[in-house]
Amino acid sequence: MYDKSTRVLYLLQQLLEGRTVNKSEIQALFEIDSRTFERDIATLRTYFGQRMNQSVTNDIEYDHQQKCYYLTQVDHSKLSKEEVLSLCKLLLGSRAFAQEDLDELIKHLLNHLHESEKKQIQSFIGNERLHFTPLKHGERLIPRLWDFSTAIEVNRQVQMEYKKANHSISTYTICPVGLVFSDYYFYAVSYVVGKSIPYPISFRLDRILSYKILTETFNIPYSQRFESGDFRNKINMMYQGELIKFTFRFTGHSVEAVLDKFPVSRVIEDGDGYCIIEAVSHEQGLLMWLLSQGEWVQVLTPHHLVEKMKEKLMKIINLY
């Protein structure tokens, strides 16, 4: 007769080596009854269940057709097929990366899966990959994302050559405080050294022609600290300007879409075919969004925003 420790260690070795365990064979080998075998299996299940902080979860399952026990493994460090599909869809839909970077990222995501799952997802996204159109800039941004994230983490100034929308090139020394993604592009949100601008400016990462992380550090006062979550809730089209509270009358179809556009917002009046919304946003991007809504919006307050809307609308009318 073997003692319990020997039996349990033998069962553990068989399971860890990928072998199946047949109840009747083990009973005959160790000369034990059915209840003793079940207790040994229960001991191993308890052991696997109590293993903490493991990236791989093990469990003992029973195959009723083969009438044997086997060990299953779930690797929590790997992504599931559903997660990989979701991330691939996000990458393709965002158009954030150049073709080469996109292909590499999708390849690495698919490497988390078994071959059959990989082929299934390749089939799901095949047409979308075939017709994927990268952004015109063609810049490979992954190393740049890391470098700027590191500079933000250690409060290092960055000197850069930057190509503006009008194609002119300027040299800036910046204090990067945040890195955000919006509407196809990555932006380094930064204070500009030597400029008396009270709020940070957003520089598109793909327009940076060259850059150097300097040894000089910077310190942003606590009252001016950058909070990316709050920034996202109040920014439109990555154009800053003064932060204002405003109200407008909305007669469009989807109030929900408007509230999603302005996370810091609420409906203050819900009427017949219209609603009045109060929200907070940076002015410059807000004006661009308001003009894009046509007759669906009427700005109510503040007065200076109403006047700016009138001025811009008159300029548009004069074009025709």
PDB file of C-alpha atoms in Angstrom:
ATOM      1  CA  MET A   1       0.000   0.000   0.000  1.00  0.00           C
ATOM      2  CA  TYR A   2       1.178   3.491  -0.850  1.00  0.00           C
ATOM      3  CA  ASP A   3       0.471   6.439   1.437  1.00  0.00           C
ATOM      4  CA  LYS A   4      -1.738   9.365   0.369  1.00  0.00           C
ATOM      5  CA  SER A   5       1.173  11.721  -0.375  1.00  0.00           C
ATOM      6  CA  THR A   6       2.680   9.269  -2.861  1.00  0.00           C
ATOM      7  CA  ARG A   7      -0.654   8.735  -4.607  1.00  0.00           C
ATOM      8  CA  VAL A   8      -1.440  12.451  -4.871  1.00  0.00           C
ATOM      9  CA  LEU A   9       2.053  13.305  -6.153  1.00  0.00           C
ATOM     10  CA  TYR A  10       1.766  10.555  -8.757  1.00  0.00           C
ATOM     11  CA  LEU A  11      -1.612  11.880  -9.933  1.00  0.00           C
ATOM     12  CA  LEU A  12      -0.225  15.434 -10.016  1.00  0.00           C
ATOM     13  CA  GLN A  13       2.744  14.377 -12.141  1.00  0.00           C
ATOM     14  CA  GLN A  14       0.501  12.542 -14.623  1.00  0.00           C
ATOM     15  CA  LEU A  15      -1.806  15.525 -15.014  1.00  0.00           C
ATOM     16  CA  LEU A  16       0.962  18.126 -15.306  1.00  0.00           C
ATOM     17  CA  GLU A  17       2.650  16.059 -18.020  1.00  0.00           C
ATOM     18  CA  GLY A  18      -0.567  16.166 -20.055  1.00  0.00           C
ATOM     19  CA  ARG A  19      -1.636  12.568 -19.452  1.00  0.00           C
ATOM     20  CA  THR A  20      -5.149  11.454 -18.590  1.00  0.00           C
ATOM     21  CA  VAL A  21      -5.990   9.636 -15.361  1.00  0.00           C
ATOM     22  CA  ASN A  22      -8.300   6.617 -15.445  1.00  0.00           C
ATOM     23  CA  LYS A  23     -10.075   5.922 -12.179  1.00  0.00           C
ATOM     24  CA  SER A  24     -10.136   2.121 -12.387  1.00  0.00           C
ATOM     25  CA  GLU A  25      -6.463   1.971 -13.398  1.00  0.00           C
ATOM     26  CA  ILE A  26      -5.421   4.099 -10.417  1.00  0.00           C
ATOM     27  CA  GLN A  27      -7.570   2.045  -8.058  1.00  0.00           C
ATOM     28  CA  ALA A  28      -5.889  -1.134  -9.282  1.00  0.00           C
ATOM     29  CA  LEU A  29      -2.378   0.398  -9.202  1.00  0.00           C
ATOM     30  CA  PHE A  30      -2.621   1.655  -5.612  1.00  0.00           C
ATOM     31  CA  GLU A  31      -5.164  -0.901  -4.351  1.00  0.00           C
ATOM     32  CA  ILE A  32      -7.623   1.733  -3.171  1.00  0.00           C
ATOM     33  CA  ASP A  33     -11.405   2.030  -3.280  1.00  0.00           C
ATOM     34  CA  SER A  34     -13.501   4.524  -5.206  1.00  0.00           C
ATOM     35  CA  ARG A  35     -13.993   6.924  -2.274  1.00  0.00           C
ATOM     36  CA  THR A  36     -10.231   7.146  -1.644  1.00  0.00           C
ATOM     37  CA  PHE A  37      -9.602   7.989  -5.288  1.00  0.00           C
ATOM     38  CA  GLU A  38     -12.280  10.730  -5.216  1.00  0.00           C
ATOM     39  CA  ARG A  39     -10.685  12.214  -2.075  1.00  0.00           C
ATOM     40  CA  ASP A  40      -7.285  12.305  -3.828  1.00  0.00           C
ATOM     41  CA  ILE A  41      -8.819  14.127  -6.816  1.00  0.00           C
ATOM     42  CA  ALA A  42     -10.585  16.545  -4.438  1.00  0.00           C
ATOM     43  CA  THR A  43      -7.239  17.237  -2.713  1.00  0.00           C
ATOM     44  CA  LEU A  44      -5.658  18.183  -6.058  1.00  0.00           C
ATOM     45  CA  ARG A  45      -8.635  20.378  -7.020  1.00  0.00           C
ATOM     46  CA  THR A  46      -8.298  22.202  -3.718  1.00  0.00           C
ATOM     47  CA  TYR A  47      -4.581  22.658  -4.339  1.00  0.00           C
ATOM     48  CA  PHE A  48      -5.133  24.158  -7.790  1.00  0.00           C
ATOM     49  CA  GLY A  49      -7.956  26.339  -6.479  1.00  0.00           C
ATOM     50  CA  GLN A  50      -5.799  27.800  -3.710  1.00  0.00           C
ATOM     51  CA  ARG A  51      -2.832  28.772  -5.900  1.00  0.00           C
ATOM     52  CA  MET A  52      -2.725  32.576  -5.742  1.00  0.00           C
ATOM     53  CA  ASN A  53      -1.293  35.192  -8.117  1.00  0.00           C
ATOM     54  CA  GLN A  54      -0.828  32.703 -10.914  1.00  0.00           C
ATOM     55  CA  SER A  55      -1.066  33.766 -14.557  1.00  0.00           C
ATOM     56  CA  VAL A  56      -2.273  30.233 -15.400  1.00  0.00           C
ATOM     57  CA  THR A  57      -5.360  28.699 -13.783  1.00  0.00           C
ATOM     58  CA  ASN A  58      -5.556  24.890 -13.649  1.00  0.00           C
ATOM     59  CA  ASP A  59      -8.597  22.723 -13.077  1.00  0.00           C
ATOM     60  CA  ILE A  60      -9.277  18.981 -13.196  1.00  0.00           C
ATOM     61  CA  GLU A  61     -12.084  18.034 -15.608  1.00  0.00           C
ATOM     62  CA  TYR A  62     -13.778  14.707 -16.320  1.00  0.00           C
ATOM     63  CA  ASP A  63     -14.262  13.363 -19.850  1.00  0.00           C
ATOM     64  CA  HIS A  64     -17.449  11.240 -19.724  1.00  0.00           C
ATOM     65  CA  GLN A  65     -16.840   9.594 -23.111  1.00  0.00           C
ATOM     66  CA  GLN A  66     -13.248   8.547 -22.391  1.00  0.00           C
ATOM     67  CA  LYS A  67     -14.019   8.061 -18.672  1.00  0.00           C
ATOM     68  CA  CYS A  68     -10.854   9.787 -17.534  1.00  0.00           C
ATOM     69  CA  TYR A  69      -9.655  12.917 -15.765  1.00  0.00           C
ATOM     70  CA  TYR A  70      -7.468  15.569 -17.381  1.00  0.00           C
ATOM     71  CA  LEU A  71      -5.969  18.950 -16.506  1.00  0.00           C
ATOM     72  CA  THR A  72      -7.184  22.160 -18.147  1.00  0.00           C
ATOM     73  CA  GLN A  73      -5.168  25.374 -18.272  1.00  0.00           C
ATOM     74  CA  VAL A  74      -6.374  28.948 -18.745  1.00  0.00           C
ATOM     75  CA  ASP A  75      -3.547  31.418 -19.373  1.00  0.00           C
ATOM     76  CA  HIS A  76      -4.723  34.776 -18.001  1.00  0.00           C
ATOM     77  CA  SER A  77      -1.683  36.529 -19.429  1.00  0.00           C
ATOM     78  CA  LYS A  78      -3.048  35.927 -22.935  1.00  0.00           C
ATOM     79  CA  LEU A  79      -5.951  37.663 -24.610  1.00  0.00           C
ATOM     80  CA  SER A  80      -9.118  35.791 -25.510  1.00  0.00           C
ATOM     81  CA  LYS A  81     -10.312  35.525 -29.110  1.00  0.00           C
ATOM     82  CA  GLU A  82     -13.122  37.971 -28.333  1.00  0.00           C
ATOM     83  CA  GLU A  83     -10.658  40.503 -26.920  1.00  0.00           C
ATOM     84  CA  VAL A  84      -8.298  40.135 -29.879  1.00  0.00           C
ATOM     85  CA  LEU A  85     -11.152  40.664 -32.339  1.00  0.00           C
ATOM     86  CA  SER A  86     -12.284  43.790 -30.459  1.00  0.00           C
ATOM     87  CA  LEU A  87      -8.773  45.274 -30.455  1.00  0.00           C
ATOM     88  CA  CYS A  88      -8.234  44.485 -34.152  1.00  0.00           C
ATOM     89  CA  LYS A  89     -11.493  46.251 -34.990  1.00  0.00           C
ATOM     90  CA  LEU A  90     -10.435  49.283 -32.945  1.00  0.00           C
ATOM     91  CA  LEU A  91      -7.042  49.450 -34.647  1.00  0.00           C
ATOM     92  CA  LEU A  92      -8.578  49.236 -38.123  1.00  0.00           C
ATOM     93  CA  GLY A  93     -11.339  51.728 -37.325  1.00  0.00           C
ATOM     94  CA  SER A  94      -9.069  54.306 -35.711  1.00  0.00           C
ATOM     95  CA  ARG A  95      -6.685  54.457 -38.719  1.00  0.00           C
ATOM     96  CA  ALA A  96      -4.144  55.701 -36.180  1.00  0.00           C
ATOM     97  CA  PHE A  97      -1.144  53.717 -37.436  1.00  0.00           C
ATOM     98  CA  ALA A  98       0.802  53.405 -40.661  1.00  0.00           C
ATOM     99  CA  GLN A  99       0.272  50.189 -42.627  1.00  0.00           C
ATOM    100  CA  GLU A 100       3.509  48.580 -41.382  1.00  0.00           C
ATOM    101  CA  ASP A 101       2.733  49.327 -37.720  1.00  0.00           C
ATOM    102  CA  LEU A 102      -0.864  48.146 -38.111  1.00  0.00           C
ATOM    103  CA  ASP A 103       0.242  44.823 -39.600  1.00  0.00           C
ATOM    104  CA  GLU A 104       2.754  44.289 -36.788  1.00  0.00           C
ATOM    105  CA  LEU A 105       0.220  45.086 -34.071  1.00  0.00           C
ATOM    106  CA  ILE A 106      -2.413  42.762 -35.525  1.00  0.00           C
ATOM    107  CA  LYS A 107       0.178  39.999 -35.927  1.00  0.00           C
ATOM    108  CA  HIS A 108       1.204  40.289 -32.272  1.00  0.00           C
ATOM    109  CA  LEU A 109      -2.424  40.229 -31.160  1.00  0.00           C
ATOM    110  CA  LEU A 110      -3.140  37.110 -33.219  1.00  0.00           C
ATOM    111  CA  ASN A 111      -0.130  35.381 -31.655  1.00  0.00           C
ATOM    112  CA  HIS A 112      -2.145  35.148 -28.425  1.00  0.00           C
ATOM    113  CA  LEU A 113      -4.482  32.654 -30.087  1.00  0.00           C
ATOM    114  CA  HIS A 114      -4.518  29.044 -31.204  1.00  0.00           C
ATOM    115  CA  GLU A 115      -4.180  28.503 -34.944  1.00  0.00           C
ATOM    116  CA  SER A 116      -7.884  27.799 -35.491  1.00  0.00           C
ATOM    117  CA  GLU A 117      -8.919  30.968 -33.630  1.00  0.00           C
ATOM    118  CA  LYS A 118      -6.304  32.980 -35.516  1.00  0.00           C
ATOM    119  CA  LYS A 119      -7.696  31.851 -38.871  1.00  0.00           C
ATOM    120  CA  GLN A 120     -11.228  32.631 -37.744  1.00  0.00           C
ATOM    121  CA  ILE A 121     -10.364  36.219 -36.800  1.00  0.00           C
ATOM    122  CA  GLN A 122      -8.341  36.698 -39.980  1.00  0.00           C
ATOM    123  CA  SER A 123     -11.525  35.749 -41.816  1.00  0.00           C
ATOM    124  CA  PHE A 124     -13.596  38.202 -39.739  1.00  0.00           C
ATOM    125  CA  ILE A 125     -11.309  41.168 -40.482  1.00  0.00           C
ATOM    126  CA  GLY A 126     -10.007  40.114 -43.903  1.00  0.00           C
ATOM    127  CA  ASN A 127     -12.140  42.445 -46.008  1.00  0.00           C
ATOM    128  CA  GLU A 128     -11.536  45.389 -43.693  1.00  0.00           C
ATOM    129  CA  ARG A 129      -7.763  44.826 -43.850  1.00  0.00           C
ATOM    130  CA  LEU A 130      -7.866  44.507 -47.634  1.00  0.00           C
ATOM    131  CA  HIS A 131      -9.552  47.887 -48.023  1.00  0.00           C
ATOM    132  CA  PHE A 132      -7.733  49.651 -45.172  1.00  0.00           C
ATOM    133  CA  THR A 133      -6.632  53.143 -46.182  1.00  0.00           C
ATOM    134  CA  PRO A 134      -3.863  54.582 -43.977  1.00  0.00           C
ATOM    135  CA  LEU A 135      -3.638  58.280 -43.197  1.00  0.00           C
ATOM    136  CA  LYS A 136      -1.732  60.460 -45.635  1.00  0.00           C
ATOM    137  CA  HIS A 137       1.162  61.299 -43.307  1.00  0.00           C
ATOM    138  CA  GLY A 138       2.511  57.717 -43.374  1.00  0.00           C
ATOM    139  CA  GLU A 139       4.580  58.239 -40.219  1.00  0.00           C
ATOM    140  CA  ARG A 140       5.467  55.289 -37.975  1.00  0.00           C
ATOM    141  CA  LEU A 141       4.557  56.586 -34.549  1.00  0.00           C
ATOM    142  CA  ILE A 142       5.112  53.768 -32.051  1.00  0.00           C
ATOM    143  CA  PRO A 143       8.701  54.768 -31.028  1.00  0.00           C
ATOM    144  CA  ARG A 144       7.593  58.412 -30.857  1.00  0.00           C
ATOM    145  CA  LEU A 145       4.680  57.512 -28.570  1.00  0.00           C
ATOM    146  CA  TRP A 146       7.108  55.834 -26.175  1.00  0.00           C
ATOM    147  CA  ASP A 147       9.625  58.684 -26.214  1.00  0.00           C
ATOM    148  CA  PHE A 148       7.030  61.353 -25.473  1.00  0.00           C
ATOM    149  CA  SER A 149       5.371  59.226 -22.786  1.00  0.00           C
ATOM    150  CA  THR A 150       8.776  58.869 -21.121  1.00  0.00           C
ATOM    151  CA  ALA A 151       9.421  62.624 -21.328  1.00  0.00           C
ATOM    152  CA  ILE A 152       6.029  63.273 -19.717  1.00  0.00           C
ATOM    153  CA  GLU A 153       6.738  60.765 -16.947  1.00  0.00           C
ATOM    154  CA  VAL A 154      10.046  62.398 -15.940  1.00  0.00           C
ATOM    155  CA  ASN A 155       9.061  66.036 -16.694  1.00  0.00           C
ATOM    156  CA  ARG A 156      11.686  66.547 -19.415  1.00  0.00           C
ATOM    157  CA  GLN A 157      11.545  69.388 -21.917  1.00  0.00           C
ATOM    158  CA  VAL A 158      11.541  68.501 -25.616  1.00  0.00           C
ATOM    159  CA  GLN A 159      12.963  70.527 -28.478  1.00  0.00           C
ATOM    160  CA  MET A 160      11.297  69.862 -31.804  1.00  0.00           C
ATOM    161  CA  GLU A 161      10.853  70.949 -35.382  1.00  0.00           C
ATOM    162  CA  TYR A 162       7.139  71.127 -36.145  1.00  0.00           C
ATOM    163  CA  LYS A 163       5.329  71.365 -39.464  1.00  0.00           C
ATOM    164  CA  LYS A 164       2.135  73.396 -39.153  1.00  0.00           C
ATOM    165  CA  ALA A 165      -1.080  72.905 -41.124  1.00  0.00           C
ATOM    166  CA  ASN A 166       0.013  75.661 -43.530  1.00  0.00           C
ATOM    167  CA  HIS A 167       3.275  73.717 -44.138  1.00  0.00           C
ATOM    168  CA  SER A 168       5.479  76.313 -42.433  1.00  0.00           C
ATOM    169  CA  ILE A 169       8.110  74.873 -40.082  1.00  0.00           C
ATOM    170  CA  SER A 170       8.828  76.232 -36.603  1.00  0.00           C
ATOM    171  CA  THR A 171      11.146  75.194 -33.787  1.00  0.00           C
ATOM    172  CA  TYR A 172       9.647  74.891 -30.309  1.00  0.00           C
ATOM    173  CA  THR A 173      10.825  73.936 -26.853  1.00  0.00           C
ATOM    174  CA  ILE A 174       7.904  72.348 -25.084  1.00  0.00           C
ATOM    175  CA  CYS A 175       6.954  70.912 -21.708  1.00  0.00           C
ATOM    176  CA  PRO A 176       4.812  67.882 -22.637  1.00  0.00           C
ATOM    177  CA  VAL A 177       2.167  67.110 -20.024  1.00  0.00           C
ATOM    178  CA  GLY A 178      -0.145  64.663 -21.786  1.00  0.00           C
ATOM    179  CA  LEU A 179      -0.474  62.306 -24.732  1.00  0.00           C
ATOM    180  CA  VAL A 180      -3.958  61.792 -26.168  1.00  0.00           C
ATOM    181  CA  PHE A 181      -5.613  60.251 -29.219  1.00  0.00           C
ATOM    182  CA  SER A 182      -8.536  61.915 -30.982  1.00  0.00           C
ATOM    183  CA  ASP A 183     -10.058  61.762 -34.462  1.00  0.00           C
ATOM    184  CA  TYR A 184      -7.313  59.705 -36.179  1.00  0.00           C
ATOM    185  CA  TYR A 185      -4.314  61.494 -34.618  1.00  0.00           C
ATOM    186  CA  PHE A 186      -2.079  61.352 -31.554  1.00  0.00           C
ATOM    187  CA  TYR A 187      -1.359  64.668 -29.833  1.00  0.00           C
ATOM    188  CA  ALA A 188       1.344  65.787 -27.408  1.00  0.00           C
ATOM    189  CA  VAL A 189      -0.434  68.262 -25.140  1.00  0.00           C
ATOM    190  CA  SER A 190       2.282  70.708 -24.097  1.00  0.00           C
ATOM    191  CA  TYR A 191       3.091  74.098 -22.627  1.00  0.00           C
ATOM    192  CA  VAL A 192       5.351  76.108 -24.929  1.00  0.00           C
ATOM    193  CA  VAL A 193       8.493  77.543 -23.340  1.00  0.00           C
ATOM    194  CA  GLY A 194       8.739  81.308 -23.861  1.00  0.00           C
ATOM    195  CA  LYS A 195       5.069  81.739 -24.806  1.00  0.00           C
ATOM    196  CA  SER A 196       2.596  83.428 -22.460  1.00  0.00           C
ATOM    197  CA  ILE A 197      -0.251  81.041 -23.263  1.00  0.00           C
ATOM    198  CA  PRO A 198      -2.188  80.074 -20.097  1.00  0.00           C
ATOM    199  CA  TYR A 199      -3.255  76.669 -21.374  1.00  0.00           C
ATOM    200  CA  PRO A 200      -1.377  73.779 -23.058  1.00  0.00           C
ATOM    201  CA  ILE A 201      -1.305  73.446 -26.851  1.00  0.00           C
ATOM    202  CA  SER A 202      -1.936  70.199 -28.752  1.00  0.00           C
ATOM    203  CA  PHE A 203       0.794  69.228 -31.243  1.00  0.00           C
ATOM    204  CA  ARG A 204       0.070  66.419 -33.680  1.00  0.00           C
ATOM    205  CA  LEU A 205       2.724  63.748 -33.263  1.00  0.00           C
ATOM    206  CA  ASP A 206       2.923  62.982 -36.979  1.00  0.00           C
ATOM    207  CA  ARG A 207       3.784  66.622 -37.780  1.00  0.00           C
ATOM    208  CA  ILE A 208       6.896  66.569 -35.617  1.00  0.00           C
ATOM    209  CA  LEU A 209       9.763  66.424 -38.110  1.00  0.00           C
ATOM    210  CA  SER A 210      12.516  65.897 -35.532  1.00  0.00           C
ATOM    211  CA  TYR A 211      12.798  66.066 -31.768  1.00  0.00           C
ATOM    212  CA  LYS A 212      15.272  65.829 -28.928  1.00  0.00           C
ATOM    213  CA  ILE A 213      14.501  65.099 -25.295  1.00  0.00           C
ATOM    214  CA  LEU A 214      16.491  67.616 -23.271  1.00  0.00           C
ATOM    215  CA  THR A 215      18.115  67.259 -19.863  1.00  0.00           C
ATOM    216  CA  GLU A 216      16.197  70.319 -18.610  1.00  0.00           C
ATOM    217  CA  THR A 217      13.186  69.471 -16.493  1.00  0.00           C
ATOM    218  CA  PHE A 218      10.044  71.485 -15.798  1.00  0.00           C
ATOM    219  CA  ASN A 219       7.557  71.867 -12.998  1.00  0.00           C
ATOM    220  CA  ILE A 220       3.892  72.621 -13.600  1.00  0.00           C
ATOM    221  CA  PRO A 221       2.048  74.217 -10.634  1.00  0.00           C
ATOM    222  CA  TYR A 222      -0.531  71.926  -9.069  1.00  0.00           C
ATOM    223  CA  SER A 223      -3.329  74.300 -10.083  1.00  0.00           C
ATOM    224  CA  GLN A 224      -2.297  73.923 -13.753  1.00  0.00           C
ATOM    225  CA  ARG A 225      -1.659  70.174 -13.720  1.00  0.00           C
ATOM    226  CA  PHE A 226      -2.901  68.300 -16.759  1.00  0.00           C
ATOM    227  CA  GLU A 227      -5.566  65.628 -16.246  1.00  0.00           C
ATOM    228  CA  SER A 228      -6.153  63.676 -19.434  1.00  0.00           C
ATOM    229  CA  GLY A 229      -9.591  62.411 -18.382  1.00  0.00           C
ATOM    230  CA  ASP A 230     -10.894  65.899 -17.610  1.00  0.00           C
ATOM    231  CA  PHE A 231      -9.246  67.229 -20.787  1.00  0.00           C
ATOM    232  CA  ARG A 232     -11.061  64.677 -22.944  1.00  0.00           C
ATOM    233  CA  ASN A 233     -14.392  65.597 -21.371  1.00  0.00           C
ATOM    234  CA  LYS A 234     -14.020  69.261 -22.354  1.00  0.00           C
ATOM    235  CA  ILE A 235     -12.185  69.254 -25.685  1.00  0.00           C
ATOM    236  CA  ASN A 236     -13.595  69.143 -29.216  1.00  0.00           C
ATOM    237  CA  MET A 237     -11.579  68.434 -32.355  1.00  0.00           C
ATOM    238  CA  MET A 238      -8.397  69.000 -30.296  1.00  0.00           C
ATOM    239  CA  TYR A 239      -8.800  72.785 -30.488  1.00  0.00           C
ATOM    240  CA  GLN A 240      -8.419  74.523 -27.158  1.00  0.00           C
ATOM    241  CA  GLY A 241      -9.210  78.162 -26.424  1.00  0.00           C
ATOM    242  CA  GLU A 242     -10.989  79.480 -23.355  1.00  0.00           C
ATOM    243  CA  LEU A 243     -12.941  76.988 -21.244  1.00  0.00           C
ATOM    244  CA  ILE A 244     -16.571  78.151 -21.127  1.00  0.00           C
ATOM    245  CA  LYS A 245     -19.993  77.045 -19.910  1.00  0.00           C
ATOM    246  CA  PHE A 246     -22.662  77.510 -22.574  1.00  0.00           C
ATOM    247  CA  THR A 247     -26.276  76.619 -23.376  1.00  0.00           C
ATOM    248  CA  PHE A 248     -27.876  75.836 -26.712  1.00  0.00           C
ATOM    249  CA  ARG A 249     -31.212  74.738 -28.143  1.00  0.00           C
ATOM    250  CA  PHE A 250     -31.002  71.421 -29.996  1.00  0.00           C
ATOM    251  CA  THR A 251     -33.634  70.187 -32.464  1.00  0.00           C
ATOM    252  CA  GLY A 252     -31.736  67.289 -34.018  1.00  0.00           C
ATOM    253  CA  HIS A 253     -32.560  63.591 -33.813  1.00  0.00           C
ATOM    254  CA  SER A 254     -30.064  62.221 -31.264  1.00  0.00           C
ATOM    255  CA  VAL A 255     -29.761  64.067 -27.970  1.00  0.00           C
ATOM    256  CA  GLU A 256     -27.744  61.115 -26.663  1.00  0.00           C
ATOM    257  CA  ALA A 257     -25.052  61.673 -29.321  1.00  0.00           C
ATOM    258  CA  VAL A 258     -24.771  65.331 -28.289  1.00  0.00           C
ATOM    259  CA  LEU A 259     -24.446  64.451 -24.601  1.00  0.00           C
ATOM    260  CA  ASP A 260     -21.765  61.909 -25.535  1.00  0.00           C
ATOM    261  CA  LYS A 261     -19.954  64.631 -27.486  1.00  0.00           C
ATOM    262  CA  PHE A 262     -19.942  66.839 -24.365  1.00  0.00           C
ATOM    263  CA  PRO A 263     -19.448  64.539 -21.348  1.00  0.00           C
ATOM    264  CA  VAL A 264     -19.737  67.527 -18.994  1.00  0.00           C
ATOM    265  CA  SER A 265     -23.310  68.350 -20.006  1.00  0.00           C
ATOM    266  CA  ARG A 266     -26.954  68.018 -18.995  1.00  0.00           C
ATOM    267  CA  VAL A 267     -30.416  68.628 -20.388  1.00  0.00           C
ATOM    268  CA  ILE A 268     -31.953  71.571 -18.524  1.00  0.00           C
ATOM    269  CA  GLU A 269     -35.196  71.731 -20.515  1.00  0.00           C
ATOM    270  CA  ASP A 270     -36.916  69.014 -22.520  1.00  0.00           C
ATOM    271  CA  GLY A 271     -39.593  70.463 -24.797  1.00  0.00           C
ATOM    272  CA  ASP A 272     -41.722  69.341 -27.743  1.00  0.00           C
ATOM    273  CA  GLY A 273     -39.243  68.621 -30.539  1.00  0.00           C
ATOM    274  CA  TYR A 274     -36.341  70.376 -28.856  1.00  0.00           C
ATOM    275  CA  CYS A 275     -34.204  70.388 -25.735  1.00  0.00           C
ATOM    276  CA  ILE A 276     -31.915  72.914 -24.125  1.00  0.00           C
ATOM    277  CA  ILE A 277     -28.504  71.613 -23.133  1.00  0.00           C
ATOM    278  CA  GLU A 278     -25.950  73.119 -20.766  1.00  0.00           C
ATOM    279  CA  ALA A 279     -22.350  72.013 -21.304  1.00  0.00           C
ATOM    280  CA  VAL A 280     -18.683  72.881 -20.750  1.00  0.00           C
ATOM    281  CA  SER A 281     -16.072  72.932 -23.520  1.00  0.00           C
ATOM    282  CA  HIS A 282     -13.064  74.769 -24.894  1.00  0.00           C
ATOM    283  CA  GLU A 283     -14.278  77.562 -27.140  1.00  0.00           C
ATOM    284  CA  GLN A 284     -12.355  77.114 -30.387  1.00  0.00           C
ATOM    285  CA  GLY A 285     -13.242  73.466 -30.957  1.00  0.00           C
ATOM    286  CA  LEU A 286     -16.777  74.133 -29.733  1.00  0.00           C
ATOM    287  CA  LEU A 287     -17.341  76.781 -32.422  1.00  0.00           C
ATOM    288  CA  MET A 288     -16.266  74.348 -35.131  1.00  0.00           C
ATOM    289  CA  TRP A 289     -18.687  71.703 -33.839  1.00  0.00           C
ATOM    290  CA  LEU A 290     -21.588  74.163 -33.526  1.00  0.00           C
ATOM    291  CA  LEU A 291     -21.112  75.318 -37.123  1.00  0.00           C
ATOM    292  CA  SER A 292     -21.124  71.702 -38.298  1.00  0.00           C
ATOM    293  CA  GLN A 293     -24.630  71.173 -36.861  1.00  0.00           C
ATOM    294  CA  GLY A 294     -26.389  73.677 -39.134  1.00  0.00           C
ATOM    295  CA  GLU A 295     -29.978  74.530 -38.214  1.00  0.00           C
ATOM    296  CA  TRP A 296     -30.112  71.895 -35.483  1.00  0.00           C
ATOM    297  CA  VAL A 297     -28.470  74.175 -32.896  1.00  0.00           C
ATOM    298  CA  GLN A 298     -29.092  77.691 -31.613  1.00  0.00           C
ATOM    299  CA  VAL A 299     -26.573  79.076 -29.115  1.00  0.00           C
ATOM    300  CA  LEU A 300     -28.310  80.822 -26.207  1.00  0.00           C
ATOM    301  CA  THR A 301     -25.526  81.779 -23.780  1.00  0.00           C
ATOM    302  CA  PRO A 302     -23.028  83.284 -23.148  1.00  0.00           C
ATOM    303  CA  HIS A 303     -23.572  86.477 -25.127  1.00  0.00           C
ATOM    304  CA  HIS A 304     -20.019  86.642 -26.527  1.00  0.00           C
ATOM    305  CA  LEU A 305     -20.375  83.121 -27.959  1.00  0.00           C
ATOM    306  CA  VAL A 306     -23.670  84.109 -29.626  1.00  0.00           C
ATOM    307  CA  GLU A 307     -21.935  87.117 -31.223  1.00  0.00           C
ATOM    308  CA  LYS A 308     -19.030  84.968 -32.460  1.00  0.00           C
ATOM    309  CA  MET A 309     -21.505  82.551 -34.048  1.00  0.00           C
ATOM    310  CA  LYS A 310     -23.256  85.436 -35.822  1.00  0.00           C
ATOM    311  CA  GLU A 311     -19.935  86.765 -37.087  1.00  0.00           C
ATOM    312  CA  LYS A 312     -18.817  83.399 -38.452  1.00  0.00           C
ATOM    313  CA  LEU A 313     -22.207  82.713 -40.038  1.00  0.00           C
ATOM    314  CA  MET A 314     -22.140  86.079 -41.800  1.00  0.00           C
ATOM    315  CA  LYS A 315     -18.710  85.245 -43.189  1.00  0.00           C
ATOM    316  CA  ILE A 316     -20.074  81.939 -44.478  1.00  0.00           C
ATOM    317  CA  ILE A 317     -23.072  83.672 -46.093  1.00  0.00           C
ATOM    318  CA  ASN A 318     -20.753  86.151 -47.800  1.00  0.00           C
ATOM    319  CA  LEU A 319     -18.933  83.273 -49.449  1.00  0.00           C
ATOM    320  CA  TYR A 320     -22.121  82.540 -51.409  1.00  0.00           C
TER     321      TYR A 320
END
